[in-house]
Amino acid sequence: MASSLRSLVNDDSRYQKSFQIFLERSSEHQCLRDFIHNKLPAILASIGDGKSHLNIIGVGSGAGEIDLEMLSELHKKHPEVTVDNEVVEPSCQQINNYKVLVSQKPDLDYVNFHWNTMTASEFEEHWKAEKITKKVDFIHMIQMLYYVKDPEATVRFFQSLLGKNGKLLIILVSGESGWGRLWRTYKTELCNPEISQCVTTGDIKSFLDSKGMSYQSFELPSQMDITECFTEGDEKGELLLDFLTEVLDFSNTASPELRAGVLEMLRHPDCSVESNGKVIFNNNLEAIILDQLS
């Protein structure tokens, strides 16, 4: 990343504000819910190998809304089963939001929550330091591989924890999404070299293919209204631009040339469609399912 540009992840407060606008302007959570309620149940039905107790890890769980929907689907498929649920999330605010959500749900007595306010890397170090040997039945990593140094190593570690019939679910933006196009064009200017910010499912599938590893994948269509990004000084537009570029205060810290180039790219037909005066960005996601390492 150019030295004058700071990563949005360095300012948790602004990141959370930007993320909230992103959720309001995108169909991301809806497309995740469609996947969880329509495709995931069949996958969850095959885990556990008849056990009465399941171990689950959520990596980058955020405020927990999506986690709890997955737990609900799991409970429908395995109603007699108890669950140990390791929540891995570095943001204290998000962990607190998750705890509040759990406290408001009366039907979660089958779940024992373990709160880990840490990054995926810190959790891996903790797991290895404690020499934990238990096997895990279901691990989900939704929209979090952007924030690790080495996505391949992270995937390999968590896959190594799977027990018999265990499943690892990875969801990221699709390589064919507007994000993929934006990052391919401006990776050196925008992407933080300390993390793998510009990773897509295309990168993960290339790695898996190179190792001859089998996986299932599902396209999750999603879009985002980015019209406000093109009104200079619009507060929500500026927050969205920060989120799209992952740069803190992008409009005021990027060079005029970079800002103009990014805005032009966001409008490009490879990234967005324009309809009824609105600019609609291709926010497609993709889900990848991996089995236990053979």
PDB file of C-alpha atoms in Angstrom:
ATOM      1  CA  MET A   1       0.000   0.000   0.000  1.00  0.00           C
ATOM      2  CA  ALA A   2       1.291   3.466  -0.825  1.00  0.00           C
ATOM      3  CA  SER A   3       2.754   5.014   2.307  1.00  0.00           C
ATOM      4  CA  SER A   4       0.231   7.865   2.421  1.00  0.00           C
ATOM      5  CA  LEU A   5      -2.759   5.487   2.507  1.00  0.00           C
ATOM      6  CA  ARG A   6      -3.836   3.896   5.789  1.00  0.00           C
ATOM      7  CA  SER A   7      -5.840   0.698   5.895  1.00  0.00           C
ATOM      8  CA  LEU A   8      -9.438   1.021   7.039  1.00  0.00           C
ATOM      9  CA  VAL A   9      -8.887  -1.921   9.419  1.00  0.00           C
ATOM     10  CA  ASN A  10      -6.633   0.358  11.505  1.00  0.00           C
ATOM     11  CA  ASP A  11      -9.687   2.349  12.647  1.00  0.00           C
ATOM     12  CA  ASP A  12     -12.262  -0.076  14.053  1.00  0.00           C
ATOM     13  CA  SER A  13     -14.867   2.628  14.672  1.00  0.00           C
ATOM     14  CA  ARG A  14     -14.830   3.888  11.080  1.00  0.00           C
ATOM     15  CA  TYR A  15     -14.610   0.320   9.786  1.00  0.00           C
ATOM     16  CA  GLN A  16     -17.793  -0.627  11.665  1.00  0.00           C
ATOM     17  CA  LYS A  17     -19.592   2.497  10.342  1.00  0.00           C
ATOM     18  CA  SER A  18     -18.484   1.723   6.776  1.00  0.00           C
ATOM     19  CA  PHE A  19     -19.490  -1.919   7.173  1.00  0.00           C
ATOM     20  CA  GLN A  20     -22.946  -0.905   8.417  1.00  0.00           C
ATOM     21  CA  ILE A  21     -23.528   1.286   5.342  1.00  0.00           C
ATOM     22  CA  PHE A  22     -22.305  -1.585   3.163  1.00  0.00           C
ATOM     23  CA  LEU A  23     -24.863  -3.933   4.757  1.00  0.00           C
ATOM     24  CA  GLU A  24     -27.639  -1.353   4.264  1.00  0.00           C
ATOM     25  CA  ARG A  25     -26.745  -0.809   0.600  1.00  0.00           C
ATOM     26  CA  SER A  26     -26.042  -4.417  -0.364  1.00  0.00           C
ATOM     27  CA  SER A  27     -27.977  -7.670  -0.552  1.00  0.00           C
ATOM     28  CA  GLU A  28     -25.062  -9.483   1.100  1.00  0.00           C
ATOM     29  CA  HIS A  29     -26.865 -10.757   4.191  1.00  0.00           C
ATOM     30  CA  GLN A  30     -29.872 -11.760   2.094  1.00  0.00           C
ATOM     31  CA  CYS A  31     -27.755 -13.843  -0.287  1.00  0.00           C
ATOM     32  CA  LEU A  32     -26.006 -15.442   2.708  1.00  0.00           C
ATOM     33  CA  ARG A  33     -29.384 -16.282   4.250  1.00  0.00           C
ATOM     34  CA  ASP A  34     -30.613 -17.778   0.967  1.00  0.00           C
ATOM     35  CA  PHE A  35     -27.557 -20.046   0.940  1.00  0.00           C
ATOM     36  CA  ILE A  36     -27.896 -20.946   4.642  1.00  0.00           C
ATOM     37  CA  HIS A  37     -31.575 -21.882   4.359  1.00  0.00           C
ATOM     38  CA  ASN A  38     -31.538 -23.517   0.909  1.00  0.00           C
ATOM     39  CA  LYS A  39     -28.125 -25.130   0.339  1.00  0.00           C
ATOM     40  CA  LEU A  40     -26.410 -25.455   3.715  1.00  0.00           C
ATOM     41  CA  PRO A  41     -28.957 -27.799   5.378  1.00  0.00           C
ATOM     42  CA  ALA A  42     -27.996 -30.709   3.092  1.00  0.00           C
ATOM     43  CA  ILE A  43     -24.321 -30.101   3.915  1.00  0.00           C
ATOM     44  CA  LEU A  44     -25.020 -29.914   7.661  1.00  0.00           C
ATOM     45  CA  ALA A  45     -27.081 -33.111   7.512  1.00  0.00           C
ATOM     46  CA  SER A  46     -23.945 -35.049   6.549  1.00  0.00           C
ATOM     47  CA  ILE A  47     -21.719 -33.932   9.457  1.00  0.00           C
ATOM     48  CA  GLY A  48     -21.356 -35.450  12.902  1.00  0.00           C
ATOM     49  CA  ASP A  49     -21.284 -39.148  12.023  1.00  0.00           C
ATOM     50  CA  GLY A  50     -24.129 -39.862  14.464  1.00  0.00           C
ATOM     51  CA  LYS A  51     -22.449 -38.223  17.471  1.00  0.00           C
ATOM     52  CA  SER A  52     -24.499 -36.662  20.278  1.00  0.00           C
ATOM     53  CA  HIS A  53     -22.110 -33.706  20.598  1.00  0.00           C
ATOM     54  CA  LEU A  54     -20.681 -31.474  17.841  1.00  0.00           C
ATOM     55  CA  ASN A  55     -17.735 -29.079  17.847  1.00  0.00           C
ATOM     56  CA  ILE A  56     -18.060 -25.934  15.736  1.00  0.00           C
ATOM     57  CA  ILE A  57     -15.716 -23.008  15.079  1.00  0.00           C
ATOM     58  CA  GLY A  58     -16.837 -19.682  13.621  1.00  0.00           C
ATOM     59  CA  VAL A  59     -13.861 -17.658  12.381  1.00  0.00           C
ATOM     60  CA  GLY A  60     -14.544 -13.941  12.003  1.00  0.00           C
ATOM     61  CA  SER A  61     -18.075 -14.277  13.317  1.00  0.00           C
ATOM     62  CA  GLY A  62     -18.807 -10.553  13.615  1.00  0.00           C
ATOM     63  CA  ALA A  63     -22.003  -9.762  15.514  1.00  0.00           C
ATOM     64  CA  GLY A  64     -23.289 -13.327  15.196  1.00  0.00           C
ATOM     65  CA  GLU A  65     -26.477 -12.904  13.137  1.00  0.00           C
ATOM     66  CA  ILE A  66     -25.300 -15.275  10.412  1.00  0.00           C
ATOM     67  CA  ASP A  67     -23.755 -17.706  12.935  1.00  0.00           C
ATOM     68  CA  LEU A  68     -27.051 -18.074  14.777  1.00  0.00           C
ATOM     69  CA  GLU A  69     -28.937 -18.766  11.541  1.00  0.00           C
ATOM     70  CA  MET A  70     -26.460 -21.563  10.760  1.00  0.00           C
ATOM     71  CA  LEU A  71     -26.836 -22.956  14.284  1.00  0.00           C
ATOM     72  CA  SER A  72     -30.609 -22.932  13.821  1.00  0.00           C
ATOM     73  CA  GLU A  73     -30.329 -24.966  10.606  1.00  0.00           C
ATOM     74  CA  LEU A  74     -27.894 -27.341  12.316  1.00  0.00           C
ATOM     75  CA  HIS A  75     -30.360 -27.826  15.186  1.00  0.00           C
ATOM     76  CA  LYS A  76     -33.142 -28.696  12.739  1.00  0.00           C
ATOM     77  CA  LYS A  77     -30.951 -31.406  11.188  1.00  0.00           C
ATOM     78  CA  HIS A  78     -29.572 -32.698  14.519  1.00  0.00           C
ATOM     79  CA  PRO A  79     -32.219 -31.813  17.142  1.00  0.00           C
ATOM     80  CA  GLU A  80     -30.812 -34.089  19.871  1.00  0.00           C
ATOM     81  CA  VAL A  81     -27.242 -32.850  19.574  1.00  0.00           C
ATOM     82  CA  THR A  82     -25.393 -30.471  21.931  1.00  0.00           C
ATOM     83  CA  VAL A  83     -22.864 -28.043  20.482  1.00  0.00           C
ATOM     84  CA  ASP A  84     -19.578 -26.488  21.598  1.00  0.00           C
ATOM     85  CA  ASN A  85     -19.280 -23.285  19.572  1.00  0.00           C
ATOM     86  CA  GLU A  86     -15.911 -21.500  19.470  1.00  0.00           C
ATOM     87  CA  VAL A  87     -16.435 -17.887  18.391  1.00  0.00           C
ATOM     88  CA  VAL A  88     -13.269 -16.289  16.960  1.00  0.00           C
ATOM     89  CA  GLU A  89     -13.619 -12.524  16.411  1.00  0.00           C
ATOM     90  CA  PRO A  90     -10.998  -9.818  17.023  1.00  0.00           C
ATOM     91  CA  SER A  91     -13.426  -6.916  17.547  1.00  0.00           C
ATOM     92  CA  CYS A  92     -14.512  -6.464  21.185  1.00  0.00           C
ATOM     93  CA  GLN A  93     -17.515  -4.479  19.986  1.00  0.00           C
ATOM     94  CA  GLN A  94     -18.663  -7.286  17.703  1.00  0.00           C
ATOM     95  CA  ILE A  95     -18.153  -9.923  20.424  1.00  0.00           C
ATOM     96  CA  ASN A  96     -20.309  -7.803  22.740  1.00  0.00           C
ATOM     97  CA  ASN A  97     -22.976  -7.446  20.025  1.00  0.00           C
ATOM     98  CA  TYR A  98     -22.915 -11.239  19.569  1.00  0.00           C
ATOM     99  CA  LYS A  99     -23.305 -11.829  23.329  1.00  0.00           C
ATOM    100  CA  VAL A 100     -26.297  -9.459  23.426  1.00  0.00           C
ATOM    101  CA  LEU A 101     -27.874 -11.329  20.517  1.00  0.00           C
ATOM    102  CA  VAL A 102     -27.382 -14.673  22.287  1.00  0.00           C
ATOM    103  CA  SER A 103     -28.912 -13.285  25.492  1.00  0.00           C
ATOM    104  CA  GLN A 104     -32.047 -12.355  23.525  1.00  0.00           C
ATOM    105  CA  LYS A 105     -32.500 -15.858  22.094  1.00  0.00           C
ATOM    106  CA  PRO A 106     -34.195 -18.229  24.561  1.00  0.00           C
ATOM    107  CA  ASP A 107     -33.755 -21.389  22.465  1.00  0.00           C
ATOM    108  CA  LEU A 108     -29.966 -21.739  22.491  1.00  0.00           C
ATOM    109  CA  ASP A 109     -29.607 -23.957  25.560  1.00  0.00           C
ATOM    110  CA  TYR A 110     -28.112 -26.713  23.372  1.00  0.00           C
ATOM    111  CA  VAL A 111     -25.104 -24.464  22.566  1.00  0.00           C
ATOM    112  CA  ASN A 112     -22.108 -23.788  24.812  1.00  0.00           C
ATOM    113  CA  PHE A 113     -20.403 -20.603  23.557  1.00  0.00           C
ATOM    114  CA  HIS A 114     -16.667 -20.016  23.982  1.00  0.00           C
ATOM    115  CA  TRP A 115     -15.633 -16.421  23.265  1.00  0.00           C
ATOM    116  CA  ASN A 116     -12.220 -15.815  21.689  1.00  0.00           C
ATOM    117  CA  THR A 117     -11.496 -12.109  21.177  1.00  0.00           C
ATOM    118  CA  MET A 118      -8.633 -12.786  18.810  1.00  0.00           C
ATOM    119  CA  THR A 119      -7.631 -13.021  15.170  1.00  0.00           C
ATOM    120  CA  ALA A 120      -7.544 -16.302  13.250  1.00  0.00           C
ATOM    121  CA  SER A 121      -3.739 -16.326  13.570  1.00  0.00           C
ATOM    122  CA  GLU A 122      -3.895 -15.779  17.340  1.00  0.00           C
ATOM    123  CA  PHE A 123      -6.472 -18.558  17.629  1.00  0.00           C
ATOM    124  CA  GLU A 124      -4.196 -20.895  15.659  1.00  0.00           C
ATOM    125  CA  GLU A 125      -1.272 -20.054  17.986  1.00  0.00           C
ATOM    126  CA  HIS A 126      -3.513 -20.619  21.027  1.00  0.00           C
ATOM    127  CA  TRP A 127      -4.772 -23.980  19.683  1.00  0.00           C
ATOM    128  CA  LYS A 128      -1.230 -25.192  19.028  1.00  0.00           C
ATOM    129  CA  ALA A 129       0.173 -23.864  22.334  1.00  0.00           C
ATOM    130  CA  GLU A 130      -2.574 -25.628  24.290  1.00  0.00           C
ATOM    131  CA  LYS A 131      -1.959 -28.820  22.248  1.00  0.00           C
ATOM    132  CA  ILE A 132      -5.712 -29.174  21.705  1.00  0.00           C
ATOM    133  CA  THR A 133      -6.482 -32.477  20.015  1.00  0.00           C
ATOM    134  CA  LYS A 134     -10.279 -32.432  19.701  1.00  0.00           C
ATOM    135  CA  LYS A 135     -11.641 -32.713  16.185  1.00  0.00           C
ATOM    136  CA  VAL A 136     -14.142 -30.253  14.761  1.00  0.00           C
ATOM    137  CA  ASP A 137     -17.316 -31.092  12.838  1.00  0.00           C
ATOM    138  CA  PHE A 138     -18.084 -27.779  11.169  1.00  0.00           C
ATOM    139  CA  ILE A 139     -15.934 -24.668  10.644  1.00  0.00           C
ATOM    140  CA  HIS A 140     -17.130 -21.559   8.857  1.00  0.00           C
ATOM    141  CA  MET A 141     -15.012 -18.654   7.626  1.00  0.00           C
ATOM    142  CA  ILE A 142     -17.336 -16.075   6.097  1.00  0.00           C
ATOM    143  CA  GLN A 143     -15.808 -12.964   4.551  1.00  0.00           C
ATOM    144  CA  MET A 144     -12.691 -13.126   6.746  1.00  0.00           C
ATOM    145  CA  LEU A 145      -9.765 -14.459   4.697  1.00  0.00           C
ATOM    146  CA  TYR A 146      -9.022 -10.890   3.575  1.00  0.00           C
ATOM    147  CA  TYR A 147      -7.613 -10.194   7.045  1.00  0.00           C
ATOM    148  CA  VAL A 148      -4.985 -12.932   7.330  1.00  0.00           C
ATOM    149  CA  LYS A 149      -1.395 -12.859   6.113  1.00  0.00           C
ATOM    150  CA  ASP A 150      -1.517 -16.227   4.319  1.00  0.00           C
ATOM    151  CA  PRO A 151      -4.980 -17.473   3.273  1.00  0.00           C
ATOM    152  CA  GLU A 152      -3.655 -20.826   2.041  1.00  0.00           C
ATOM    153  CA  ALA A 153      -1.941 -21.594   5.359  1.00  0.00           C
ATOM    154  CA  THR A 154      -5.057 -20.481   7.257  1.00  0.00           C
ATOM    155  CA  VAL A 155      -7.285 -22.752   5.174  1.00  0.00           C
ATOM    156  CA  ARG A 156      -4.866 -25.663   5.617  1.00  0.00           C
ATOM    157  CA  PHE A 157      -4.746 -25.205   9.405  1.00  0.00           C
ATOM    158  CA  PHE A 158      -8.501 -25.081   9.906  1.00  0.00           C
ATOM    159  CA  GLN A 159      -9.073 -27.951   7.482  1.00  0.00           C
ATOM    160  CA  SER A 160      -6.586 -30.010   9.543  1.00  0.00           C
ATOM    161  CA  LEU A 161      -8.926 -29.657  12.548  1.00  0.00           C
ATOM    162  CA  LEU A 162     -11.841 -31.397  10.829  1.00  0.00           C
ATOM    163  CA  GLY A 163     -12.926 -34.799  12.082  1.00  0.00           C
ATOM    164  CA  LYS A 164     -14.691 -37.565  10.183  1.00  0.00           C
ATOM    165  CA  ASN A 165     -17.389 -36.109   7.896  1.00  0.00           C
ATOM    166  CA  GLY A 166     -16.346 -32.618   9.016  1.00  0.00           C
ATOM    167  CA  LYS A 167     -16.927 -29.657   6.690  1.00  0.00           C
ATOM    168  CA  LEU A 168     -15.144 -26.331   6.240  1.00  0.00           C
ATOM    169  CA  LEU A 169     -17.234 -23.536   4.702  1.00  0.00           C
ATOM    170  CA  ILE A 170     -15.412 -20.585   3.113  1.00  0.00           C
ATOM    171  CA  ILE A 171     -17.336 -17.623   1.705  1.00  0.00           C
ATOM    172  CA  LEU A 172     -15.585 -14.769  -0.098  1.00  0.00           C
ATOM    173  CA  VAL A 173     -16.308 -12.401  -2.939  1.00  0.00           C
ATOM    174  CA  SER A 174     -16.297 -14.184  -6.276  1.00  0.00           C
ATOM    175  CA  GLY A 175     -13.346 -13.729  -8.607  1.00  0.00           C
ATOM    176  CA  GLU A 176     -15.931 -12.657 -11.193  1.00  0.00           C
ATOM    177  CA  SER A 177     -17.403  -9.913  -8.980  1.00  0.00           C
ATOM    178  CA  GLY A 178     -16.800  -6.182  -9.224  1.00  0.00           C
ATOM    179  CA  TRP A 179     -14.395  -6.565  -6.308  1.00  0.00           C
ATOM    180  CA  GLY A 180     -12.276  -8.993  -8.348  1.00  0.00           C
ATOM    181  CA  ARG A 181     -12.038  -6.524 -11.231  1.00  0.00           C
ATOM    182  CA  LEU A 182     -11.265  -3.568  -8.936  1.00  0.00           C
ATOM    183  CA  TRP A 183      -8.543  -5.472  -7.113  1.00  0.00           C
ATOM    184  CA  ARG A 184      -6.943  -6.861 -10.262  1.00  0.00           C
ATOM    185  CA  THR A 185      -6.663  -3.292 -11.545  1.00  0.00           C
ATOM    186  CA  TYR A 186      -5.595  -1.435  -8.381  1.00  0.00           C
ATOM    187  CA  LYS A 187      -4.072  -4.110  -6.154  1.00  0.00           C
ATOM    188  CA  THR A 188      -0.699  -2.383  -5.722  1.00  0.00           C
ATOM    189  CA  GLU A 189      -2.275   0.977  -4.878  1.00  0.00           C
ATOM    190  CA  LEU A 190      -5.082  -0.228  -2.599  1.00  0.00           C
ATOM    191  CA  CYS A 191      -4.242  -3.546  -1.004  1.00  0.00           C
ATOM    192  CA  ASN A 192      -2.533  -3.700   2.362  1.00  0.00           C
ATOM    193  CA  PRO A 193       0.576  -5.932   2.035  1.00  0.00           C
ATOM    194  CA  GLU A 194       0.295  -6.962   5.711  1.00  0.00           C
ATOM    195  CA  ILE A 195      -2.888  -8.928   4.998  1.00  0.00           C
ATOM    196  CA  SER A 196      -4.351 -10.720   1.972  1.00  0.00           C
ATOM    197  CA  GLN A 197      -7.011  -8.072   1.470  1.00  0.00           C
ATOM    198  CA  CYS A 198      -7.525  -8.639  -2.261  1.00  0.00           C
ATOM    199  CA  VAL A 199      -8.203 -12.391  -2.145  1.00  0.00           C
ATOM    200  CA  THR A 200     -11.215 -13.860  -3.983  1.00  0.00           C
ATOM    201  CA  THR A 201     -12.631 -17.362  -4.339  1.00  0.00           C
ATOM    202  CA  GLY A 202     -10.764 -17.484  -7.666  1.00  0.00           C
ATOM    203  CA  ASP A 203      -7.477 -17.405  -5.718  1.00  0.00           C
ATOM    204  CA  ILE A 204      -8.639 -20.061  -3.252  1.00  0.00           C
ATOM    205  CA  LYS A 205      -9.854 -22.384  -6.021  1.00  0.00           C
ATOM    206  CA  SER A 206      -6.546 -21.964  -7.896  1.00  0.00           C
ATOM    207  CA  PHE A 207      -4.690 -23.038  -4.747  1.00  0.00           C
ATOM    208  CA  LEU A 208      -7.011 -26.014  -4.194  1.00  0.00           C
ATOM    209  CA  ASP A 209      -6.794 -27.057  -7.857  1.00  0.00           C
ATOM    210  CA  SER A 210      -2.990 -26.880  -7.760  1.00  0.00           C
ATOM    211  CA  LYS A 211      -3.036 -29.331  -4.828  1.00  0.00           C
ATOM    212  CA  GLY A 212      -5.572 -31.600  -6.530  1.00  0.00           C
ATOM    213  CA  MET A 213      -8.046 -31.023  -3.689  1.00  0.00           C
ATOM    214  CA  SER A 214     -11.737 -31.557  -4.311  1.00  0.00           C
ATOM    215  CA  TYR A 215     -14.378 -29.069  -3.195  1.00  0.00           C
ATOM    216  CA  GLN A 216     -17.934 -27.990  -3.839  1.00  0.00           C
ATOM    217  CA  SER A 217     -18.710 -24.414  -4.832  1.00  0.00           C
ATOM    218  CA  PHE A 218     -21.891 -22.329  -4.995  1.00  0.00           C
ATOM    219  CA  GLU A 219     -22.308 -18.889  -6.583  1.00  0.00           C
ATOM    220  CA  LEU A 220     -24.209 -16.453  -4.334  1.00  0.00           C
ATOM    221  CA  PRO A 221     -25.622 -13.568  -6.409  1.00  0.00           C
ATOM    222  CA  SER A 222     -25.470 -10.218  -4.605  1.00  0.00           C
ATOM    223  CA  GLN A 223     -25.443  -6.545  -5.506  1.00  0.00           C
ATOM    224  CA  MET A 224     -24.763  -3.188  -3.873  1.00  0.00           C
ATOM    225  CA  ASP A 225     -26.092   0.303  -4.556  1.00  0.00           C
ATOM    226  CA  ILE A 226     -22.981   2.528  -4.759  1.00  0.00           C
ATOM    227  CA  THR A 227     -24.701   5.600  -6.280  1.00  0.00           C
ATOM    228  CA  GLU A 228     -23.765   7.806  -3.307  1.00  0.00           C
ATOM    229  CA  CYS A 229     -20.049   7.224  -3.982  1.00  0.00           C
ATOM    230  CA  PHE A 230     -20.319   9.551  -6.970  1.00  0.00           C
ATOM    231  CA  THR A 231     -21.656  12.534  -4.996  1.00  0.00           C
ATOM    232  CA  GLU A 232     -18.569  14.302  -3.704  1.00  0.00           C
ATOM    233  CA  GLY A 233     -18.724  14.969   0.023  1.00  0.00           C
ATOM    234  CA  ASP A 234     -21.713  12.653   0.621  1.00  0.00           C
ATOM    235  CA  GLU A 235     -21.011  11.197   4.073  1.00  0.00           C
ATOM    236  CA  LYS A 236     -22.447   7.748   3.358  1.00  0.00           C
ATOM    237  CA  GLY A 237     -20.827   7.719  -0.075  1.00  0.00           C
ATOM    238  CA  GLU A 238     -17.450   8.452   1.506  1.00  0.00           C
ATOM    239  CA  LEU A 239     -17.924   5.620   4.021  1.00  0.00           C
ATOM    240  CA  LEU A 240     -18.858   3.254   1.179  1.00  0.00           C
ATOM    241  CA  LEU A 241     -15.777   4.328  -0.781  1.00  0.00           C
ATOM    242  CA  ASP A 242     -13.656   3.605   2.293  1.00  0.00           C
ATOM    243  CA  PHE A 243     -15.218   0.143   2.472  1.00  0.00           C
ATOM    244  CA  LEU A 244     -14.789  -0.561  -1.255  1.00  0.00           C
ATOM    245  CA  THR A 245     -11.137   0.486  -1.231  1.00  0.00           C
ATOM    246  CA  GLU A 246     -10.402  -0.603   2.379  1.00  0.00           C
ATOM    247  CA  VAL A 247      -8.585   2.746   2.690  1.00  0.00           C
ATOM    248  CA  LEU A 248      -9.188   5.035   5.666  1.00  0.00           C
ATOM    249  CA  ASP A 249     -10.644   8.376   4.458  1.00  0.00           C
ATOM    250  CA  PHE A 250      -9.952   7.387   0.851  1.00  0.00           C
ATOM    251  CA  SER A 251     -11.291  10.555  -0.810  1.00  0.00           C
ATOM    252  CA  ASN A 252      -9.059  12.856   1.223  1.00  0.00           C
ATOM    253  CA  THR A 253      -5.889  10.752   1.301  1.00  0.00           C
ATOM    254  CA  ALA A 254      -5.729   9.193  -2.181  1.00  0.00           C
ATOM    255  CA  SER A 255      -4.182  11.150  -5.025  1.00  0.00           C
ATOM    256  CA  PRO A 256      -6.709  12.851  -7.333  1.00  0.00           C
ATOM    257  CA  GLU A 257      -5.572  10.468 -10.095  1.00  0.00           C
ATOM    258  CA  LEU A 258      -6.151   7.351  -7.995  1.00  0.00           C
ATOM    259  CA  ARG A 259      -9.538   8.593  -6.785  1.00  0.00           C
ATOM    260  CA  ALA A 260     -10.646   9.389 -10.342  1.00  0.00           C
ATOM    261  CA  GLY A 261      -9.389   6.028 -11.602  1.00  0.00           C
ATOM    262  CA  VAL A 262     -11.155   4.071  -8.854  1.00  0.00           C
ATOM    263  CA  LEU A 263     -14.451   5.932  -9.414  1.00  0.00           C
ATOM    264  CA  GLU A 264     -14.178   5.290 -13.151  1.00  0.00           C
ATOM    265  CA  MET A 265     -13.495   1.594 -12.513  1.00  0.00           C
ATOM    266  CA  LEU A 266     -16.458   1.323 -10.106  1.00  0.00           C
ATOM    267  CA  ARG A 267     -18.701   2.575 -12.920  1.00  0.00           C
ATOM    268  CA  HIS A 268     -17.132   0.246 -15.512  1.00  0.00           C
ATOM    269  CA  PRO A 269     -19.529  -2.389 -16.955  1.00  0.00           C
ATOM    270  CA  ASP A 270     -17.203  -5.108 -15.585  1.00  0.00           C
ATOM    271  CA  CYS A 271     -17.987  -3.838 -12.062  1.00  0.00           C
ATOM    272  CA  SER A 272     -21.460  -2.278 -12.159  1.00  0.00           C
ATOM    273  CA  VAL A 273     -24.635  -1.721 -14.141  1.00  0.00           C
ATOM    274  CA  GLU A 274     -26.421   1.620 -14.283  1.00  0.00           C
ATOM    275  CA  SER A 275     -30.194   1.543 -14.070  1.00  0.00           C
ATOM    276  CA  ASN A 276     -32.806   4.202 -13.267  1.00  0.00           C
ATOM    277  CA  GLY A 277     -30.135   6.656 -12.199  1.00  0.00           C
ATOM    278  CA  LYS A 278     -28.501   4.191  -9.826  1.00  0.00           C
ATOM    279  CA  VAL A 279     -25.089   2.505 -10.012  1.00  0.00           C
ATOM    280  CA  ILE A 280     -25.416  -1.136  -8.935  1.00  0.00           C
ATOM    281  CA  PHE A 281     -22.128  -2.899  -8.114  1.00  0.00           C
ATOM    282  CA  ASN A 282     -21.624  -6.645  -8.672  1.00  0.00           C
ATOM    283  CA  ASN A 283     -21.156  -7.924  -5.113  1.00  0.00           C
ATOM    284  CA  ASN A 284     -21.416 -11.651  -5.980  1.00  0.00           C
ATOM    285  CA  LEU A 285     -20.041 -14.053  -3.404  1.00  0.00           C
ATOM    286  CA  GLU A 286     -19.078 -17.708  -3.690  1.00  0.00           C
ATOM    287  CA  ALA A 287     -19.196 -20.498  -1.130  1.00  0.00           C
ATOM    288  CA  ILE A 288     -16.558 -23.253  -1.104  1.00  0.00           C
ATOM    289  CA  ILE A 289     -17.034 -26.466   0.921  1.00  0.00           C
ATOM    290  CA  LEU A 290     -14.036 -28.578   1.900  1.00  0.00           C
ATOM    291  CA  ASP A 291     -13.984 -32.002   3.543  1.00  0.00           C
ATOM    292  CA  GLN A 292     -11.594 -33.466   6.095  1.00  0.00           C
ATOM    293  CA  LEU A 293      -8.039 -33.802   4.762  1.00  0.00           C
ATOM    294  CA  SER A 294      -7.568 -37.301   3.413  1.00  0.00           C
TER     295      SER A 294
END
